[in-house]
Short mmCIF file of C-alpha atoms and ligand atoms in Angstrom, two decimals:
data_model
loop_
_atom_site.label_atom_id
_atom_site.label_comp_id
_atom_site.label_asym_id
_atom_site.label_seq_id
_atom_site.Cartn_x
_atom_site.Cartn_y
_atom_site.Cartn_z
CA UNK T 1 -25.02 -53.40 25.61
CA UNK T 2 -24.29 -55.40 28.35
CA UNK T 3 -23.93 -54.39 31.82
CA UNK T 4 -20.40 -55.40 32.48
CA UNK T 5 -19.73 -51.73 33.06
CA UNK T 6 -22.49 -51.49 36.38
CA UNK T 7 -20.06 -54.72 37.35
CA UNK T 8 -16.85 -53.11 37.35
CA UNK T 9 -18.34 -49.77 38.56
CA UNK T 10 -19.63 -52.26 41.69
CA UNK T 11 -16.10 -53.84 41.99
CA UNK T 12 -14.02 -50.73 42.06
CA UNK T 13 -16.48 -48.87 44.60
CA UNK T 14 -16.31 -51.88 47.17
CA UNK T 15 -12.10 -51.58 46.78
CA UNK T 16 -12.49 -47.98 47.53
CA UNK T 17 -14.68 -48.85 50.39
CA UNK T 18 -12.80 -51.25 51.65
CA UNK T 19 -9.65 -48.99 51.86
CA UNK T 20 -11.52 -46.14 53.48
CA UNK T 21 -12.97 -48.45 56.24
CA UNK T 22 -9.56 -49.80 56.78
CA UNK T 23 -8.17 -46.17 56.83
CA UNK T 24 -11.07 -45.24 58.83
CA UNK T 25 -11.30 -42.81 56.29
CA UNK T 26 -14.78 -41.20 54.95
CA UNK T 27 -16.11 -42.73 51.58
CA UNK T 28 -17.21 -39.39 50.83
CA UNK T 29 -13.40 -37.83 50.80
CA UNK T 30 -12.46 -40.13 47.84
CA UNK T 31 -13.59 -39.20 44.45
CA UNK T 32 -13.26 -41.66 41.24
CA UNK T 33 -11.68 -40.08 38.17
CA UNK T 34 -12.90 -42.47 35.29
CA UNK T 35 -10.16 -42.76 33.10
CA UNK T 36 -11.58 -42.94 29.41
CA UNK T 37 -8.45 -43.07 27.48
CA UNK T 38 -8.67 -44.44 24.31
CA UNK T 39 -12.01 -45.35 24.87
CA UNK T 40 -14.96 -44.27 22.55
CA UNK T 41 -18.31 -41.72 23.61
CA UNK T 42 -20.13 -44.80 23.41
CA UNK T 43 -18.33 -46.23 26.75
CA UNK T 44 -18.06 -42.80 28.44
CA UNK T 45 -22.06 -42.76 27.60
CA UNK T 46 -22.64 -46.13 29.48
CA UNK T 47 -20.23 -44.51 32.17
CA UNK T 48 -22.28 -41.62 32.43
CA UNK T 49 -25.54 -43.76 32.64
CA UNK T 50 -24.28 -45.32 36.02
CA UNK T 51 -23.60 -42.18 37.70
CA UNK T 52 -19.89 -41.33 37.08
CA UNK T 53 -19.26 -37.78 36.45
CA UNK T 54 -16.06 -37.14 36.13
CA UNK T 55 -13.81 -38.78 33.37
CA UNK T 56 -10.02 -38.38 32.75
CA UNK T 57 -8.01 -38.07 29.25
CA UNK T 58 -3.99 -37.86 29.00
CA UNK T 59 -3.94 -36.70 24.80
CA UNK T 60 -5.11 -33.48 24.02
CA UNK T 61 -5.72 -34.91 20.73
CA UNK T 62 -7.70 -37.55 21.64
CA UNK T 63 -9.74 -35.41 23.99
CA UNK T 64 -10.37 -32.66 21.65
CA UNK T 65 -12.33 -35.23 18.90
CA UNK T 66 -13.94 -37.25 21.83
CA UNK T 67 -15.34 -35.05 24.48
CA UNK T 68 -17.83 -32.64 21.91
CA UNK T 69 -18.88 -36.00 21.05
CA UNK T 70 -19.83 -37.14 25.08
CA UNK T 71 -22.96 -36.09 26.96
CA UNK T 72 -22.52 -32.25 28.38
CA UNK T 73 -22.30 -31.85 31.80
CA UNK T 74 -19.56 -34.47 32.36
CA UNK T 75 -16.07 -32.92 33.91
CA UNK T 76 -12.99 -33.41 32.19
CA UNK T 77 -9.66 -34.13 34.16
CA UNK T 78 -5.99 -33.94 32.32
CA UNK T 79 -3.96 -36.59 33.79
CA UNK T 80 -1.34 -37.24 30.79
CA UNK T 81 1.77 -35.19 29.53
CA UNK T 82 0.97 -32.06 28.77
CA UNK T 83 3.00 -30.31 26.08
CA UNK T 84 3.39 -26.86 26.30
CA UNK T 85 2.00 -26.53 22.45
CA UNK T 86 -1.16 -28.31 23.49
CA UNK T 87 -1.73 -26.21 26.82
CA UNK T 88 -4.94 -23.42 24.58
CA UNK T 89 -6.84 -26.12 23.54
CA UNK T 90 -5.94 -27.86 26.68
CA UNK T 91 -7.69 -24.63 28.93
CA UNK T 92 -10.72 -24.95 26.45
CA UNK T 93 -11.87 -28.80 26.86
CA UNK T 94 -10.66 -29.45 30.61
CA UNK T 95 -11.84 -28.84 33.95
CA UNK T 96 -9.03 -30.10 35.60
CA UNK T 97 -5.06 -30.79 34.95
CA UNK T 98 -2.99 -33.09 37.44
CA UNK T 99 0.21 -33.15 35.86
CA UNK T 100 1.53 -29.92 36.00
CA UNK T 101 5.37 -30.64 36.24
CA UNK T 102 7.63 -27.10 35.58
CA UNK T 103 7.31 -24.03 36.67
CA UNK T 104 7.11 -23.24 32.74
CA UNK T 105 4.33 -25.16 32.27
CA UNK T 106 2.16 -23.33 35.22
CA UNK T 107 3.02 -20.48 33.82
CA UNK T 108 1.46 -21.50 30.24
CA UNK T 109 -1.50 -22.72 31.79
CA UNK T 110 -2.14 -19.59 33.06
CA UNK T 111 -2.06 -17.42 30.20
CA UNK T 112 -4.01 -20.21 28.18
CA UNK T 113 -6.67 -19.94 31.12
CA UNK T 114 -6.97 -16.47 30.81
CA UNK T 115 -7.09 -16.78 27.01
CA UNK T 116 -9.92 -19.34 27.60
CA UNK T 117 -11.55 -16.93 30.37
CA UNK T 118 -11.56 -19.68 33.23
CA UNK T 119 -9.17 -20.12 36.27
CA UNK T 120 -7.55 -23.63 35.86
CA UNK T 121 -7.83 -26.01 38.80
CA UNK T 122 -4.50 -27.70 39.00
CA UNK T 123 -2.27 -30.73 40.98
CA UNK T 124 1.50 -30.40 40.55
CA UNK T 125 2.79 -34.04 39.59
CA UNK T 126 6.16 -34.78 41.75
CA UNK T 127 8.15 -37.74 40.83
CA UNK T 128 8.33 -39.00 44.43
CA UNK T 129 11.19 -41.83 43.04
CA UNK T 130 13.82 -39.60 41.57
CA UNK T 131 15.18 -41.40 38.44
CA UNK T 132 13.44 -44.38 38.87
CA UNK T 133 10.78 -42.30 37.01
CA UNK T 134 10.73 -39.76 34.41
CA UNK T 135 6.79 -38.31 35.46
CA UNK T 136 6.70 -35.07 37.78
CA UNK T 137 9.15 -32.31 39.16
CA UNK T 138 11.75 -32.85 41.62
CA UNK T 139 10.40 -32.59 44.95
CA UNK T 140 12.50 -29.74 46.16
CA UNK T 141 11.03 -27.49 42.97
CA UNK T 142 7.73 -27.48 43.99
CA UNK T 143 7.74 -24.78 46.92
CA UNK T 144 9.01 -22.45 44.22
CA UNK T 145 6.35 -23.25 41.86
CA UNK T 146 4.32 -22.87 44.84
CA UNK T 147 5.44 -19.16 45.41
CA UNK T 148 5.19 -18.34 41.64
CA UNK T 149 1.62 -19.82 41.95
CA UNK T 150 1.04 -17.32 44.26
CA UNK T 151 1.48 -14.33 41.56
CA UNK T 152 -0.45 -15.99 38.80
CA UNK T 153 -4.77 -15.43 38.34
CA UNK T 154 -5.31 -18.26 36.49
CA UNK T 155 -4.52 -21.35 37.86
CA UNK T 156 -5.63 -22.31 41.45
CA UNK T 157 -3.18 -25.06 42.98
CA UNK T 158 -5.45 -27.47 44.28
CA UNK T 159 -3.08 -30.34 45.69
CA UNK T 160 -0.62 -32.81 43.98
CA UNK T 161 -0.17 -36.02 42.25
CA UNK T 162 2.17 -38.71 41.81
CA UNK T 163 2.22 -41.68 39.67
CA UNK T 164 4.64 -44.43 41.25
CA UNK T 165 7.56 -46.78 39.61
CA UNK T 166 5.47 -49.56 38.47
CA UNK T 167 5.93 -52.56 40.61
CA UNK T 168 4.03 -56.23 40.32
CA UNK T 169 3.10 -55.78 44.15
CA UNK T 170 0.71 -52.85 45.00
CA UNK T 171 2.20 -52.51 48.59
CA UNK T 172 5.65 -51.51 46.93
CA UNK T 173 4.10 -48.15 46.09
CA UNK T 174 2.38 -47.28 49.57
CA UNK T 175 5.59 -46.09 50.65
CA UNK T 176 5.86 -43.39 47.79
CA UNK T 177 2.10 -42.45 48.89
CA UNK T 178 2.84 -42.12 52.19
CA UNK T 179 5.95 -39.72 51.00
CA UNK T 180 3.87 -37.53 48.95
CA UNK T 181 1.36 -37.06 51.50
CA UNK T 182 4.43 -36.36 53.95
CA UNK T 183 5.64 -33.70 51.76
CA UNK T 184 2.45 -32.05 51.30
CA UNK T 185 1.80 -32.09 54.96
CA UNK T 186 4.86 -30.03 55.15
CA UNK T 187 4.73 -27.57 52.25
CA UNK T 188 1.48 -26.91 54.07
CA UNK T 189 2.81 -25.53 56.97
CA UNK T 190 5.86 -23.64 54.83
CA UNK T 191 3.21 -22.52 51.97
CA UNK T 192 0.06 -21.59 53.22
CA UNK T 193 -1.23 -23.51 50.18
CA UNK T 194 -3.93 -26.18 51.82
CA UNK T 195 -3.12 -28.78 49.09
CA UNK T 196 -6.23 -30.91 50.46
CA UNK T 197 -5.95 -32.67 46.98
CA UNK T 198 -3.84 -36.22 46.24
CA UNK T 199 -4.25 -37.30 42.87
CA UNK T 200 -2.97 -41.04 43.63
CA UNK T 201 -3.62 -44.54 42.72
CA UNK T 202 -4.57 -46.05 40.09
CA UNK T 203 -6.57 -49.62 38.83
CA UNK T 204 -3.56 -51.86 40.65
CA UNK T 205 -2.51 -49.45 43.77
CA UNK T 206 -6.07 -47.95 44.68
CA UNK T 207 -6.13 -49.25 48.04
CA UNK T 208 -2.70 -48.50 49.48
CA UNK T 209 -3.06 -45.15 47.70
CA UNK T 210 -6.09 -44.69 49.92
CA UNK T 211 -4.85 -45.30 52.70
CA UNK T 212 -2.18 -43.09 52.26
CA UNK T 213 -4.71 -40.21 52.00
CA UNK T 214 -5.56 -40.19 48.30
CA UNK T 215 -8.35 -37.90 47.64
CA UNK T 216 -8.58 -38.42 43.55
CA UNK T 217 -8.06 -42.40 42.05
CA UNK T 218 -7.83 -42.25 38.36
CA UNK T 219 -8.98 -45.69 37.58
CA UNK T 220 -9.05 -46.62 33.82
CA UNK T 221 -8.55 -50.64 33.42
CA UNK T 222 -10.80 -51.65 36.65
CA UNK T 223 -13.78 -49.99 34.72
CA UNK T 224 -13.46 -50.04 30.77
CA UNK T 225 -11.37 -53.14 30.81
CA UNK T 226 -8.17 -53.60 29.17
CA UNK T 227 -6.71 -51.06 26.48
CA UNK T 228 -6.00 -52.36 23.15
CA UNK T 229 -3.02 -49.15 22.88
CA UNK T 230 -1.27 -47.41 25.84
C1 PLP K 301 -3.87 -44.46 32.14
C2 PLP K 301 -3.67 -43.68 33.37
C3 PLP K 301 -4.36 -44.03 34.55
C4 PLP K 301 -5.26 -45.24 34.67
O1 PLP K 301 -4.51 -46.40 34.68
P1 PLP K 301 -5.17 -47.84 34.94
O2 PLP K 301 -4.04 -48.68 35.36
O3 PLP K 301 -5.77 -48.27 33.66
O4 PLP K 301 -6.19 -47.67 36.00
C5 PLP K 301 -4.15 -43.23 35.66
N1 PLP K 301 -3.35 -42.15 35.62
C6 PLP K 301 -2.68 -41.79 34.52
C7 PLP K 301 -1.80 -40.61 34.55
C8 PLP K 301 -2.81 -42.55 33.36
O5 PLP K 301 -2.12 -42.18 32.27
#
């Protein structure tokens, strides 16, 4: 084993530094979601050995073989699709899901969380670029998935996330940060829901995604290297 992991771990925490200082932003107020996709319980195991915690998946599938295999007292985020078929076993292996994108699909997480006996932490994904992409609700659904929130046990609306158009240059997305945080800001007044979450940024964006108030980067390349499948 070599320790090319402790190396990227290094790397990625002095980008996320960086950003914060230029923010003027506390370190502390960013948290690293280690995105293990495709990657085996060996890796996550190395992962684990240098500190990281918190690791996320985007197939249920995937997840469901992988994580009995991975030490215990990691926590497991949902960032992917999630289909509406996969949402029971979904509750049962995750601590987290940031892509919540219907009102249907809250309302499925729910009643799998109560199946599974938990209350489901949850981001609702908003495609802040209309049709550019085909990821997240419509921005004007989401105080109406807000109010249903409000009547449902199981699921605990944390914040919201947003995965960008992809686009060579980084800065090219800070503007659909800054709009996401903009909205929340706003739905916060109208809501009452705090939304102090911002699932945002990933390996090539971290830094303007951070200082547009990200709270959560899911950063899979920067720290496991390239993926041989998507
Ligand atoms: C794969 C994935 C990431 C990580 O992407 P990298 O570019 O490898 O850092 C983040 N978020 C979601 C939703 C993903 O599917």
């Amino acid at each position: 084993m070599d320790n090319g992991f402790a190396e990227r771990l290094r790397v990625v925490t002095e980008r996320i530094e960086a950003a914060c200082a230029r923010a003027g932003r506390d370190r502390a107020g960013v948290q690293l979601v280690a995105v293990s996709k495709t990657h085996g319980p060996d890796r996550i195991r190395e992962a684990a050995e240098c500190g990281l915690t918190v690791f996320g998946e985007s197939k249920v599938q995937e997840a469901q073989v992988k994580i009995p295999q991975c030490p215990g007292n990691l926590s497991w985020h949902f960032v992917g699709h999630l289909q509406r078929n996969k949402t029971a076993v979904a509750a049962q292996l995750f601590d987290c899901i940031h892509s919540v994108d219907s009102a249907r699909l809250l309302e499925t997480v729910d009643r799998a969380s109560a199946e599974a006996g938990k209350v489901m932490p949850v981001l609702l994904e908003v495609n802040v670029s209309g049709e550019r992409s085909k990821y997240g609700m419509p921005p004007e659904e989401v105080p109406g998935v807000l109010a249903l929130a409000n009547g449902l046990d199981h699921v605990e609306v944390r914040g919201l996330m947003t995965m960008p158009p992809f686009t060579e240059d980084p800065a090219e997305a800070q503007p659909w940060f800054r709009q996401l945080r903009e909205w929340r800001d706003r739905w916060r007044g109208e809501t009452g829901f705090a939304l102090d979450e911002l699932s945002m940024g990933m390996t090539h964006d971290l830094e303007v995604a951070v200082e547009e108030g990200a709270t959560w980067v899911r950063v899979g390349t920067a720290l496991f290297g390239e993926r041989e499948r998507a």
